[in-house]
Coordinates of C-alpha atoms and ligand atoms in Angstrom, one line a residue:
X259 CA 73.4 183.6 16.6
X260 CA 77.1 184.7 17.5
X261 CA 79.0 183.5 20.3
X262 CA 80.1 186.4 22.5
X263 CA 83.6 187.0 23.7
X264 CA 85.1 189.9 25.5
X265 CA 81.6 191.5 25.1
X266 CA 82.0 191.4 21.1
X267 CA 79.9 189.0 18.7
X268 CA 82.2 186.3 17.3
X269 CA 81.2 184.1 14.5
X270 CA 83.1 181.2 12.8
X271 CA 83.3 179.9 9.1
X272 CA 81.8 176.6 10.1
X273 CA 78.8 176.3 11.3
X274 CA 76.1 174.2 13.1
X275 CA 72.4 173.9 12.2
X276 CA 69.9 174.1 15.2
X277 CA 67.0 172.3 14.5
X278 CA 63.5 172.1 16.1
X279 CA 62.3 168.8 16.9
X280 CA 59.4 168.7 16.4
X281 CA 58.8 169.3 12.9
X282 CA 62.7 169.3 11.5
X283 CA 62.8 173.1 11.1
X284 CA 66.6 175.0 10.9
X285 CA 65.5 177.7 14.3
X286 CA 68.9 179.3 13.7
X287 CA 72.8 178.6 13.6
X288 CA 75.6 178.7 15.5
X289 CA 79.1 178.7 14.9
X290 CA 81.4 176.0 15.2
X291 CA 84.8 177.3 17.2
X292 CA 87.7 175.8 16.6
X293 CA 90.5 175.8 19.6
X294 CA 91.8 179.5 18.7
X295 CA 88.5 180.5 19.6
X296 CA 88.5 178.7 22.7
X297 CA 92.1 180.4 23.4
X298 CA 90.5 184.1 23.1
X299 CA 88.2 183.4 25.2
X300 CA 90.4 182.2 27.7
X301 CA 92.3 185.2 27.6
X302 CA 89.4 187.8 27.5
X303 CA 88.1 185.5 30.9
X304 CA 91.2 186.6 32.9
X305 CA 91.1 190.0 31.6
X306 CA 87.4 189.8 33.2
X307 CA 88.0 188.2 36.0
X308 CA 90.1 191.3 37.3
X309 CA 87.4 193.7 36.7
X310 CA 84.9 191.4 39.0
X311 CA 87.0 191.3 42.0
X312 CA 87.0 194.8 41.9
X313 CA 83.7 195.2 42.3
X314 CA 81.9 195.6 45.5
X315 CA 79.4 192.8 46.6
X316 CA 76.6 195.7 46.6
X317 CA 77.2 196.5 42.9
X318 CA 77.5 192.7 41.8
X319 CA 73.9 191.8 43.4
X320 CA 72.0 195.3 42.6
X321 CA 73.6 193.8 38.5
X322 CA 71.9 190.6 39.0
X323 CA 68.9 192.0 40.3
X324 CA 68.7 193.8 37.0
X325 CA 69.1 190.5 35.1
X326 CA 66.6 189.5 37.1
X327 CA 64.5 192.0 35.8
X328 CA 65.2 191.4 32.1
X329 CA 64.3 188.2 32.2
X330 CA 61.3 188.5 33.7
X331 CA 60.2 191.2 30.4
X332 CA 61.6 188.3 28.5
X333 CA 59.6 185.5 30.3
X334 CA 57.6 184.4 26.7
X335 CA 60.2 185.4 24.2
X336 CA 62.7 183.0 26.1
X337 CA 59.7 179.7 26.8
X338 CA 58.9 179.7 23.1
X339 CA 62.9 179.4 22.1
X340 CA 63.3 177.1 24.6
X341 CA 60.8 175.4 23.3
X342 CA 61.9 175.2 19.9
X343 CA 64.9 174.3 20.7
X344 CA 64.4 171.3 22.8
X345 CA 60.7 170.3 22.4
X346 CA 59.8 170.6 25.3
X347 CA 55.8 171.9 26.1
X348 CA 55.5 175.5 26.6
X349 CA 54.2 175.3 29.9
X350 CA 57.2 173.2 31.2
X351 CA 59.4 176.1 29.5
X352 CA 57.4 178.6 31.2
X353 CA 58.1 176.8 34.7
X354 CA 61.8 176.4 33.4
X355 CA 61.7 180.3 33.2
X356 CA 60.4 180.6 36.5
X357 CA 62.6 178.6 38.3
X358 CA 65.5 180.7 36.6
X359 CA 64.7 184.2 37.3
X360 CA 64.6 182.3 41.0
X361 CA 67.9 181.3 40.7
X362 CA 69.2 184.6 39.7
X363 CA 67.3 185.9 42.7
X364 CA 69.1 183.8 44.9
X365 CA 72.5 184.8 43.5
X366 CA 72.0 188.0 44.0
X367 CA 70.5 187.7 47.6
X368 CA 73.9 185.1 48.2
X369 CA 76.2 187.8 46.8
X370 CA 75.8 190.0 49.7
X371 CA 76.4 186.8 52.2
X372 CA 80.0 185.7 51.3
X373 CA 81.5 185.3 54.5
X374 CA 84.9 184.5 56.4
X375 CA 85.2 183.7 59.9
X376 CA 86.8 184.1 62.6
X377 CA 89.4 181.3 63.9
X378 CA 90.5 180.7 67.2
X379 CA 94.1 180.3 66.6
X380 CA 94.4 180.3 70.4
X381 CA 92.7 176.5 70.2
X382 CA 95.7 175.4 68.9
X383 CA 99.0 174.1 70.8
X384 CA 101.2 177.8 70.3
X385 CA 98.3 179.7 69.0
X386 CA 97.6 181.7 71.8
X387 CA 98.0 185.9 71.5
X388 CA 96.8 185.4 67.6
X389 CA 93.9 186.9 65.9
X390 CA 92.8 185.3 62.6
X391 CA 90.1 185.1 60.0
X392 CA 88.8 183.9 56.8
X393 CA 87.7 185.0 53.4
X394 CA 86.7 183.4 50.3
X395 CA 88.0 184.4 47.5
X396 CA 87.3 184.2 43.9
X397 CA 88.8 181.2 42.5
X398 CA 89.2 183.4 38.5
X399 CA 87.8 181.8 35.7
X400 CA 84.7 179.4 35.4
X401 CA 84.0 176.9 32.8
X402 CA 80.5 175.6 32.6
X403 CA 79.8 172.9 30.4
X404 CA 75.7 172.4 30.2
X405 CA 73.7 169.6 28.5
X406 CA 70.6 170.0 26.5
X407 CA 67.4 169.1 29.0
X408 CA 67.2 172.2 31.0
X409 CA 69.5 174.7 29.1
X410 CA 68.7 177.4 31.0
X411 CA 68.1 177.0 34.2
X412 CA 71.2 174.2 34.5
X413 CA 73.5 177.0 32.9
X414 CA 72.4 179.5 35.4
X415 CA 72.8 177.3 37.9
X416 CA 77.0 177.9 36.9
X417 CA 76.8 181.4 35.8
X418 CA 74.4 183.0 38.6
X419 CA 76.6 181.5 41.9
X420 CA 79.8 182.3 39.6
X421 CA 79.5 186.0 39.2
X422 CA 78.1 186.2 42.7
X423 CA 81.5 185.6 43.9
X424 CA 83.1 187.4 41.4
X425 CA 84.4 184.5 38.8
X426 CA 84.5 185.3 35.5
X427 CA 83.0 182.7 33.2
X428 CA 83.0 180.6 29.7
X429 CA 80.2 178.9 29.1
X430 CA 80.0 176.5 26.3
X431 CA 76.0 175.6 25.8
X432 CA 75.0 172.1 24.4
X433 CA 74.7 171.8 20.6
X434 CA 71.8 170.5 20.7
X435 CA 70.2 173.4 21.9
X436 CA 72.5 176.6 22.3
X437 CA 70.3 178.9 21.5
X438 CA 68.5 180.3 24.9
X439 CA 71.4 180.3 27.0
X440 CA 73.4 182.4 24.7
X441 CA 70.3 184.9 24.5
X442 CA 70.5 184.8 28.1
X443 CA 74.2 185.8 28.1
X444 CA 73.7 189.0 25.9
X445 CA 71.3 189.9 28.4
X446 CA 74.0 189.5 31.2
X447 CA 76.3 191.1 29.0
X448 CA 74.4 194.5 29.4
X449 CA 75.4 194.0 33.1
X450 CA 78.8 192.8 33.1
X451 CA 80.3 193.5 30.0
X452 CA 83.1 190.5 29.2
X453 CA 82.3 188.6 32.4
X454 CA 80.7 185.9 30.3
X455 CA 82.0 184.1 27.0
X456 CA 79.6 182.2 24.9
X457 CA 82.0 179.1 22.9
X458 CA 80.0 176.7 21.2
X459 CA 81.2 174.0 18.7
X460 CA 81.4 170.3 20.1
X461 CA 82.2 169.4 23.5
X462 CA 84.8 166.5 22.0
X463 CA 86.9 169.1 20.4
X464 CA 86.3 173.3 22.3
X465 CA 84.5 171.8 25.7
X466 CA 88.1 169.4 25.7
X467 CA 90.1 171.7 25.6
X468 CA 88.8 174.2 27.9
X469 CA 88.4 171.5 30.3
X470 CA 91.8 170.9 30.2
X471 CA 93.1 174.7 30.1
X472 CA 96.0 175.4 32.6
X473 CA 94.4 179.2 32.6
X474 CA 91.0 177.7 34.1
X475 CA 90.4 177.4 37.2
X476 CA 87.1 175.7 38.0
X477 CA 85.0 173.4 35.7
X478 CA 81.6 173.5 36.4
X479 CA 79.7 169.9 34.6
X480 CA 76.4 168.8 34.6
X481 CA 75.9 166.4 31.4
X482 CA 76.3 162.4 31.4
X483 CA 78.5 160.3 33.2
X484 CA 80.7 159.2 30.0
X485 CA 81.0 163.2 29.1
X486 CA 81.7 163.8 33.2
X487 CA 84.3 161.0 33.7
X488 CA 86.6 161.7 30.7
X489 CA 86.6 165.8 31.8
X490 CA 87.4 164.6 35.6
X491 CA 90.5 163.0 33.9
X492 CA 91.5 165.9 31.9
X493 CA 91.0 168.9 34.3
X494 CA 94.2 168.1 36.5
X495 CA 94.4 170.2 39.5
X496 CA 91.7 172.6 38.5
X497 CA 88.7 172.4 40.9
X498 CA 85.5 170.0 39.7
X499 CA 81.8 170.0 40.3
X500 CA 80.2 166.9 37.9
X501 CA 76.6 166.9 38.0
X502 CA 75.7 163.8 36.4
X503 CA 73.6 161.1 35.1
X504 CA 70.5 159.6 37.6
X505 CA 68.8 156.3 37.4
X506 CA 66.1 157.3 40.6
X507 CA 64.0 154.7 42.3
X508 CA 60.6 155.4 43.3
X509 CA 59.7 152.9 46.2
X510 CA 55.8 152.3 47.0
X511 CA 54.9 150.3 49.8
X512 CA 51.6 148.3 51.1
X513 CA 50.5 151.1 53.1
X514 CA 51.3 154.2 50.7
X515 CA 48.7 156.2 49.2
X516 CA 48.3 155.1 46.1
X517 CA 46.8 158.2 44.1
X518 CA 49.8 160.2 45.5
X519 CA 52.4 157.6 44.3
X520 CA 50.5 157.3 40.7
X521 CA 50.6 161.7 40.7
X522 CA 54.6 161.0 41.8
X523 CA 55.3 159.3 38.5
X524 CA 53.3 161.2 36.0
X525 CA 55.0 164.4 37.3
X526 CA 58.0 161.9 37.5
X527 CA 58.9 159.8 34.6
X528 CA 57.2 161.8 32.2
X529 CA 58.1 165.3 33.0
X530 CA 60.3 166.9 30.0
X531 CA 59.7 163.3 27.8
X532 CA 61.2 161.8 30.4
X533 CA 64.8 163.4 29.8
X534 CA 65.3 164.7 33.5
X535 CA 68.4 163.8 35.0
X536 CA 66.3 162.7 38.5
X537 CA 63.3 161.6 36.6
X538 CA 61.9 158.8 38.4
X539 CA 63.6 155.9 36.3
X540 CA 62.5 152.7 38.5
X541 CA 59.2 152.2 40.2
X542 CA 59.9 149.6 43.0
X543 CA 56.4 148.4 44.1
X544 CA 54.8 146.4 46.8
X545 CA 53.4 143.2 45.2
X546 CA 50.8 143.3 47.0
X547 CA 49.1 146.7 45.5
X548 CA 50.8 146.5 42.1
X549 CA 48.3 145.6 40.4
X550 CA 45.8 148.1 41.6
X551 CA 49.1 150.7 41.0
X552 CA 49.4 150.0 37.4
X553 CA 45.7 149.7 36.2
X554 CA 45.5 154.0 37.8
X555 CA 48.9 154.8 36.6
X556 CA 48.0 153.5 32.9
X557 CA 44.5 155.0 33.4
X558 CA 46.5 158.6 34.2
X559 CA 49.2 157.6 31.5
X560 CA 47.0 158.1 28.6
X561 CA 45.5 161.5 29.5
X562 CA 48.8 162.5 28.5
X563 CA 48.3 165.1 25.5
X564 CA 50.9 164.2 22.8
X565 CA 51.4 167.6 20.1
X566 CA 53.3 171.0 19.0
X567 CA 54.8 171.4 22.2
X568 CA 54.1 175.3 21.1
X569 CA 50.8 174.6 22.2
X570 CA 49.6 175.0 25.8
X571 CA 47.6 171.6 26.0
X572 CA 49.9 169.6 24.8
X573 CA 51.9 167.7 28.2
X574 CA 54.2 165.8 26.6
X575 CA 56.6 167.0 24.0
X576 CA 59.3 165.3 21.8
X577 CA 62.6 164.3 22.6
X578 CA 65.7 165.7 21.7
X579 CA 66.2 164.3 18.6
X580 CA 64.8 161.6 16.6
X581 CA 67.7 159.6 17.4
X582 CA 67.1 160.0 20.7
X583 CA 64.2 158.4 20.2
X584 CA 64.8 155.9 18.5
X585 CA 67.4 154.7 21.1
X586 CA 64.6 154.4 23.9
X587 CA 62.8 152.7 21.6
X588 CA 65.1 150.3 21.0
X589 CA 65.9 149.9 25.0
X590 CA 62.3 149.1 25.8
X591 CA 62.3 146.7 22.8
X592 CA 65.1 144.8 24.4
X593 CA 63.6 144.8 27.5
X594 CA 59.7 143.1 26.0
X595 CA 62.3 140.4 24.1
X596 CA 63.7 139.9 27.8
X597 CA 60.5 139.0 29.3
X598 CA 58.8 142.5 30.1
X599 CA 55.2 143.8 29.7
X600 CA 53.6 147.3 28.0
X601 CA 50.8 148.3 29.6
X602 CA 50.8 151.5 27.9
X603 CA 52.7 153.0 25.2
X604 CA 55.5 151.6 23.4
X605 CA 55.4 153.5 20.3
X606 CA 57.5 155.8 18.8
X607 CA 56.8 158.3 15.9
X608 CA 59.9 160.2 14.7
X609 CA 60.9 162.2 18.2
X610 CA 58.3 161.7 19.9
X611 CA 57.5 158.4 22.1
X612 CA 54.5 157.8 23.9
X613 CA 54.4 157.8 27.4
X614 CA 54.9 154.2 28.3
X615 CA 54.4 152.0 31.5
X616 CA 56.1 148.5 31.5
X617 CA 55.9 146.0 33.5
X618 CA 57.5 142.5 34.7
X619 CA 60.7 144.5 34.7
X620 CA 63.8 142.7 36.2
X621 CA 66.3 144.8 37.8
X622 CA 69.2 142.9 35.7
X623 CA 67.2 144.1 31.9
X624 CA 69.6 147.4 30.8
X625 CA 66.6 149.3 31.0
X626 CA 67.0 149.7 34.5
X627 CA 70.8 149.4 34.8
X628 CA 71.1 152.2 32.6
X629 CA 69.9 155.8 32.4
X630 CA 66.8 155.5 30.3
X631 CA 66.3 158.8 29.0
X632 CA 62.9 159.0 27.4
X633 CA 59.2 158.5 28.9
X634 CA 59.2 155.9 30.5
X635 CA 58.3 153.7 33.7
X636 CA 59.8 150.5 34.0
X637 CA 57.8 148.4 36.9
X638 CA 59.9 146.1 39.3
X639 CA 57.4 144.7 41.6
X640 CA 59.2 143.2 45.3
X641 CA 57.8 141.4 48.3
X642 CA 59.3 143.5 50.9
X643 CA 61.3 146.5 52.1
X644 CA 64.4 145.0 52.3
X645 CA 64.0 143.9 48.6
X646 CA 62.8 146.9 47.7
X647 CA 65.9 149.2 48.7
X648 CA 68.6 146.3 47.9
X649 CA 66.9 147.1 44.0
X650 CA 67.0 150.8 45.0
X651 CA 71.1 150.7 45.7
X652 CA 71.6 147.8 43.3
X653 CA 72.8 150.8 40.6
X654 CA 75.9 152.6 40.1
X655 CA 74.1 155.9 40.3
X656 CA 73.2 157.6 43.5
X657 CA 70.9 161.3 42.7
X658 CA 67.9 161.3 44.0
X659 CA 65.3 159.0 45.5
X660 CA 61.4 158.8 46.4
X661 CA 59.7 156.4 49.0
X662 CA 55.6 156.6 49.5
X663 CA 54.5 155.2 52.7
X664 CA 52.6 155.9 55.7
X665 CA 54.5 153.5 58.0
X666 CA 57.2 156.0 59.9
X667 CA 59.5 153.6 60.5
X668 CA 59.9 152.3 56.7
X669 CA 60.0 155.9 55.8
X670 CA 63.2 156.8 58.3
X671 CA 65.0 153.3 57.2
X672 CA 64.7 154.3 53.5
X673 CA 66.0 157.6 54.3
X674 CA 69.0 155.6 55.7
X675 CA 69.5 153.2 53.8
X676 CA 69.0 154.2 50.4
X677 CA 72.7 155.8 49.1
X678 CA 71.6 159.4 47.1
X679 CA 72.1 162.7 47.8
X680 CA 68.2 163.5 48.3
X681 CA 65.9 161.4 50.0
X682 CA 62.3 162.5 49.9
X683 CA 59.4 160.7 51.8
X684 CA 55.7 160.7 49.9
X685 CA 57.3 162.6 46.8
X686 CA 59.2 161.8 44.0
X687 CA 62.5 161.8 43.4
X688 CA 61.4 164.6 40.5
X689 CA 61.4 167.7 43.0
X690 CA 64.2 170.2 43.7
X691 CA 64.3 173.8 44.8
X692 CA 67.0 175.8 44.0
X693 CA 68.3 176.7 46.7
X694 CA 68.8 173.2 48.2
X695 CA 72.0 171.1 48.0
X696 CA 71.5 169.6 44.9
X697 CA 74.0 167.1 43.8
X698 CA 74.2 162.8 43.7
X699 CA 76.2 159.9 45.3
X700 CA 78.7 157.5 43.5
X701 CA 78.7 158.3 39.6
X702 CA 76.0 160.5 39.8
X703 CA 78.4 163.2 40.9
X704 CA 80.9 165.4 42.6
X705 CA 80.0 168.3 44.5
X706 CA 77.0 170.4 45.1
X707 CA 74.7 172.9 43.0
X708 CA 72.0 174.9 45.0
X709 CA 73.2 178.6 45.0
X710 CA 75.0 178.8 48.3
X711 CA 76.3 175.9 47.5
X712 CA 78.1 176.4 44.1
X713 CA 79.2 179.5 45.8
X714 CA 81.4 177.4 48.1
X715 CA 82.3 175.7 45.5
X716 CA 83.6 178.2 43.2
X717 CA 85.6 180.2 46.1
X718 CA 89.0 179.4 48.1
X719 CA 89.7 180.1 51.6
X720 CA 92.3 182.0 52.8
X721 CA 93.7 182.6 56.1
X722 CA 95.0 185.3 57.3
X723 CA 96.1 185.5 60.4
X724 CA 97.6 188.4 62.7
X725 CA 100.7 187.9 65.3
X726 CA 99.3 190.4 68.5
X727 CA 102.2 188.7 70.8
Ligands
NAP188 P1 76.5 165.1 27.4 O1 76.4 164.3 26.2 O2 77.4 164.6 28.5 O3 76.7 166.6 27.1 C1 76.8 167.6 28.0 C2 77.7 168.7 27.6 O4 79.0 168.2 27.6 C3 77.4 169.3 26.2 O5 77.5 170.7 26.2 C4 78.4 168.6 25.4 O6 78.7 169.3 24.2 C5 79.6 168.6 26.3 N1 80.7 167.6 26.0 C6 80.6 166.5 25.3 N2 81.8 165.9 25.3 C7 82.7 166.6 25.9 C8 84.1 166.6 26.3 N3 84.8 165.5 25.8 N4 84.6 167.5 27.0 C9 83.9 168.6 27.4 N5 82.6 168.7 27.2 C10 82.0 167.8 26.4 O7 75.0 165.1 28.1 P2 73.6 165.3 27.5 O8 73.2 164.2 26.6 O9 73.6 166.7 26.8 O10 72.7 165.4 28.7 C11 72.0 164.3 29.3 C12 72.8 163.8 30.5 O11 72.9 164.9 31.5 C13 72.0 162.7 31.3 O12 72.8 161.7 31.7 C14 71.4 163.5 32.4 O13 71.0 162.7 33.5 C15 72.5 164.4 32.8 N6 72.0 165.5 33.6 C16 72.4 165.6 34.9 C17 71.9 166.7 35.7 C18 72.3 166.8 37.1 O14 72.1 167.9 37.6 N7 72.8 165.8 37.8 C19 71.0 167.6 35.1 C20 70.6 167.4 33.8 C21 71.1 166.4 33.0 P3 78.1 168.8 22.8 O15 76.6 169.1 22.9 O16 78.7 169.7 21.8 O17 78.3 167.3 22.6

């Protein structure tokens, strides 16, 4: 598949083999730009960018309603690439799909609600006989960098709030799996001709540079901390949102329910092979139900359907790669040669890794201080709540959390104590909408996602204010 810059299909000499998963099959290819590439479409982003802000709010959301449209025709053809692309099971694509023709939706409800306001100069010492307002304003050209777990609905997370308020954008797609997001881009195309440039190649060499472009304005990030820290050191001046890396607790006291907390980290830890940036990542439990905890959560564990993710039974896919897989395996080794316990799982075969529950984890094993990002649920059992959230902050990340209990007060102190940007009581961490502020604490991030809120994000106020003395 060709990139797409200025509207036109681009290709390169070099380029990249995408492969699926699960059985090793070249799906397509895609090529590798070099930095004269990136430079083109740099320049055809500003040419874009002056078109958008010339265009009324009205038009720009009665456009994305007709993307909106598109994709829903498109709803299969786009699950089963997806798919492909990333192993995922179809019926998690599906839901992936879903969510995304939602978040166009909400773009083009939130393009028609980008408001000023009024100011009362007169507030101010001297300000009195002034009349003033607001606006937000385009801040030009977008750059959204997107990682491989949800292409899609990450990318138009970026691209959706960024034409809203009339950015143009360059979007350069994981290389890993590029393929649906471009796809989706020639279907934006058809509504905004040269808003959106497709640049793939590796983020080390055409994501660098962009990021560090003087003719950018905004980088848009959601990938790993590593990838997140070096671009917040290249980017200079330019506006950042970094959505990042989550190592999520999942607290479960005495009194929680037990099958709800079990449900919590099926739909949790193993959701997408476990690669979910707030996937639950460390189940903090109440000694005094653990055991009872693990013996239903292995029991659930192994009704897991392991297969062609092309097929609709099968709930648990591969991961990303082989190599991929092989690191989590070799993680959860470390962590049995440390002293922990499989209950269930533990086994890898080529990208695919079973399920796995471990227990007689230590919060100090790099299991836990790390991102694991495969299926797995790593078991810390405590003896109390104040344990239980010094283990929840003991991390450097901060996305999202889940507590189960019944007991108010424990619920209200967790929501207080525990330092993420989403707290939710009898759920797990696993669970966003997309219209809520999405976004993590410490190194899980900078800024917030949620459409209204990458709207604010991606605008700059002016004021402008009016002398009536
Ligand atoms: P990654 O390795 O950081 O890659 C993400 C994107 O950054 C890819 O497109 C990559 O391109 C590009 N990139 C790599 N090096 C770059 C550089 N020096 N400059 C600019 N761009 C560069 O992340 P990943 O492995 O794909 O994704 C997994 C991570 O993403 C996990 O940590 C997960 O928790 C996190 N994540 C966070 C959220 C959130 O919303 N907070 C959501 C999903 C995932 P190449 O593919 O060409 O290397």
């Amino acid at each position: 598949m060709d990139m797409l810059i200025g509207g036109k299909h681009v290709s390169s000499d070099d380029v990249e083999e995408v492969k699926n998963p699960y059985n090793g099959e070249i799906i397509d290819t895609v090529p590798i730009a070099h930095l004269q590439t990136a430079d083109l479409a740099i320049m055809e982003a500003n040419k874009a960018k002056d078109v958008l802000i010339e265009m009324s709010a009205f038009k720009i959301s009665n456009k994305l309603y007709n993307v909106v449209e598109k994709l829903k025709e498109k709803r299969q053809e786009f699950a089963e690439l997806l798919t492909l692309e990333v192993g995922k099971p179809i019926n998690e694509s599906l839901m992936e799909l879903d969510r995304s023709i939602e978040t166009l939706k909400l773009a083009a409800e939130e393009a028609k609600r980008i408001y000023g306001e009024s100011v009362p100069l007169d507030a101010g010492l001297n300000g009195k006989g002034f009349f003033a307002f607001t606006q937000r304003l385009p801040l030009g050209v977008v750059v959204a960098i997107t990682p491989f777990n949800y292409p899609l609905n990450l990318t138009i997370h970026k691209i959706a709030p960024a034409i809203a308020c009339k950015n143009a954008v360059i979007v350069k797609p994981p290389t890993e799996a590029p393929l649906t997001v471009m796809k989706f881009c020639e279907l934006l195309n058809e509504e905004f001709p040269g808003a959106v440039n497709t640049v793939t190649g590796y983020g080390s060499e055409v994501g660098n540079y962009l990021v560090s472009s003087p003719d950018v304005d905004k980088i848009s990030f959601t990938g790993s901390i590593t990838t997140g820290l070096m671009i917040s050191q290249r980017a200079g001046m330019k506006k950042v949102t970094l959505e990042l890396g989550g190592n999520d607790p999942m607290i479960v006291l005495n009194d929680a329910d037990i099958d709800k907390a079990v449900t919590g980290v099926i739909n949790g830890a193993f959701l997408n092979a476990g690669q979910v940036c707030m996937g639950v990542k460390r189940i903090i439990i109440d000694n005094g139900i653990a055991d009872e905890f693990c013996e239903k959560l292995v029991k659930e564990t192994e009704k897991l359907v392991m297969g062609n993710p092309l097929d609709s039974k099968t709930t648990l896919g591969t991961l990303i790669s082989e190599k991929a897989a092989i690191q989590v395996e070799e993680t959860v080794n470390n962590a049995v040669n440390d002293g922990a316990k499989i209950l269930a799982g533990g086994i890898r075969e080529g990208a695919f890794y079973h399920a796995t529950v471990i227990d007689n984890v230590t919060s100090d094993m790099d299991l836990v201080v790390n991102e694991t990002f495969g299926p797995v649920a790593p078991i810390i059992r405590v003896n109390n709540l104040d344990e239980a959230i010094g283990i929840a902050n003991n991390t450097d990340y901060g996305l999202q959390a889940g507590v189960f209990t019944n007991d108010y007060s424990a619920a209200m102190r967790c929501a207080k104590e525990i330092e993420a940007g989403t707290v939710f009581i009898n759920k797990q961490s696993t669970f966003r909408t997309d219209n809520m502020p999405f976004g993590g604490f410490k190194n899980s991030g900078v800024g917030k996602e949620g459409i209204k809120y990458a709207v604010a994000e991606m605008t700059k106020t002016k004021l402008i204010g009016l002398n009536l003395r």
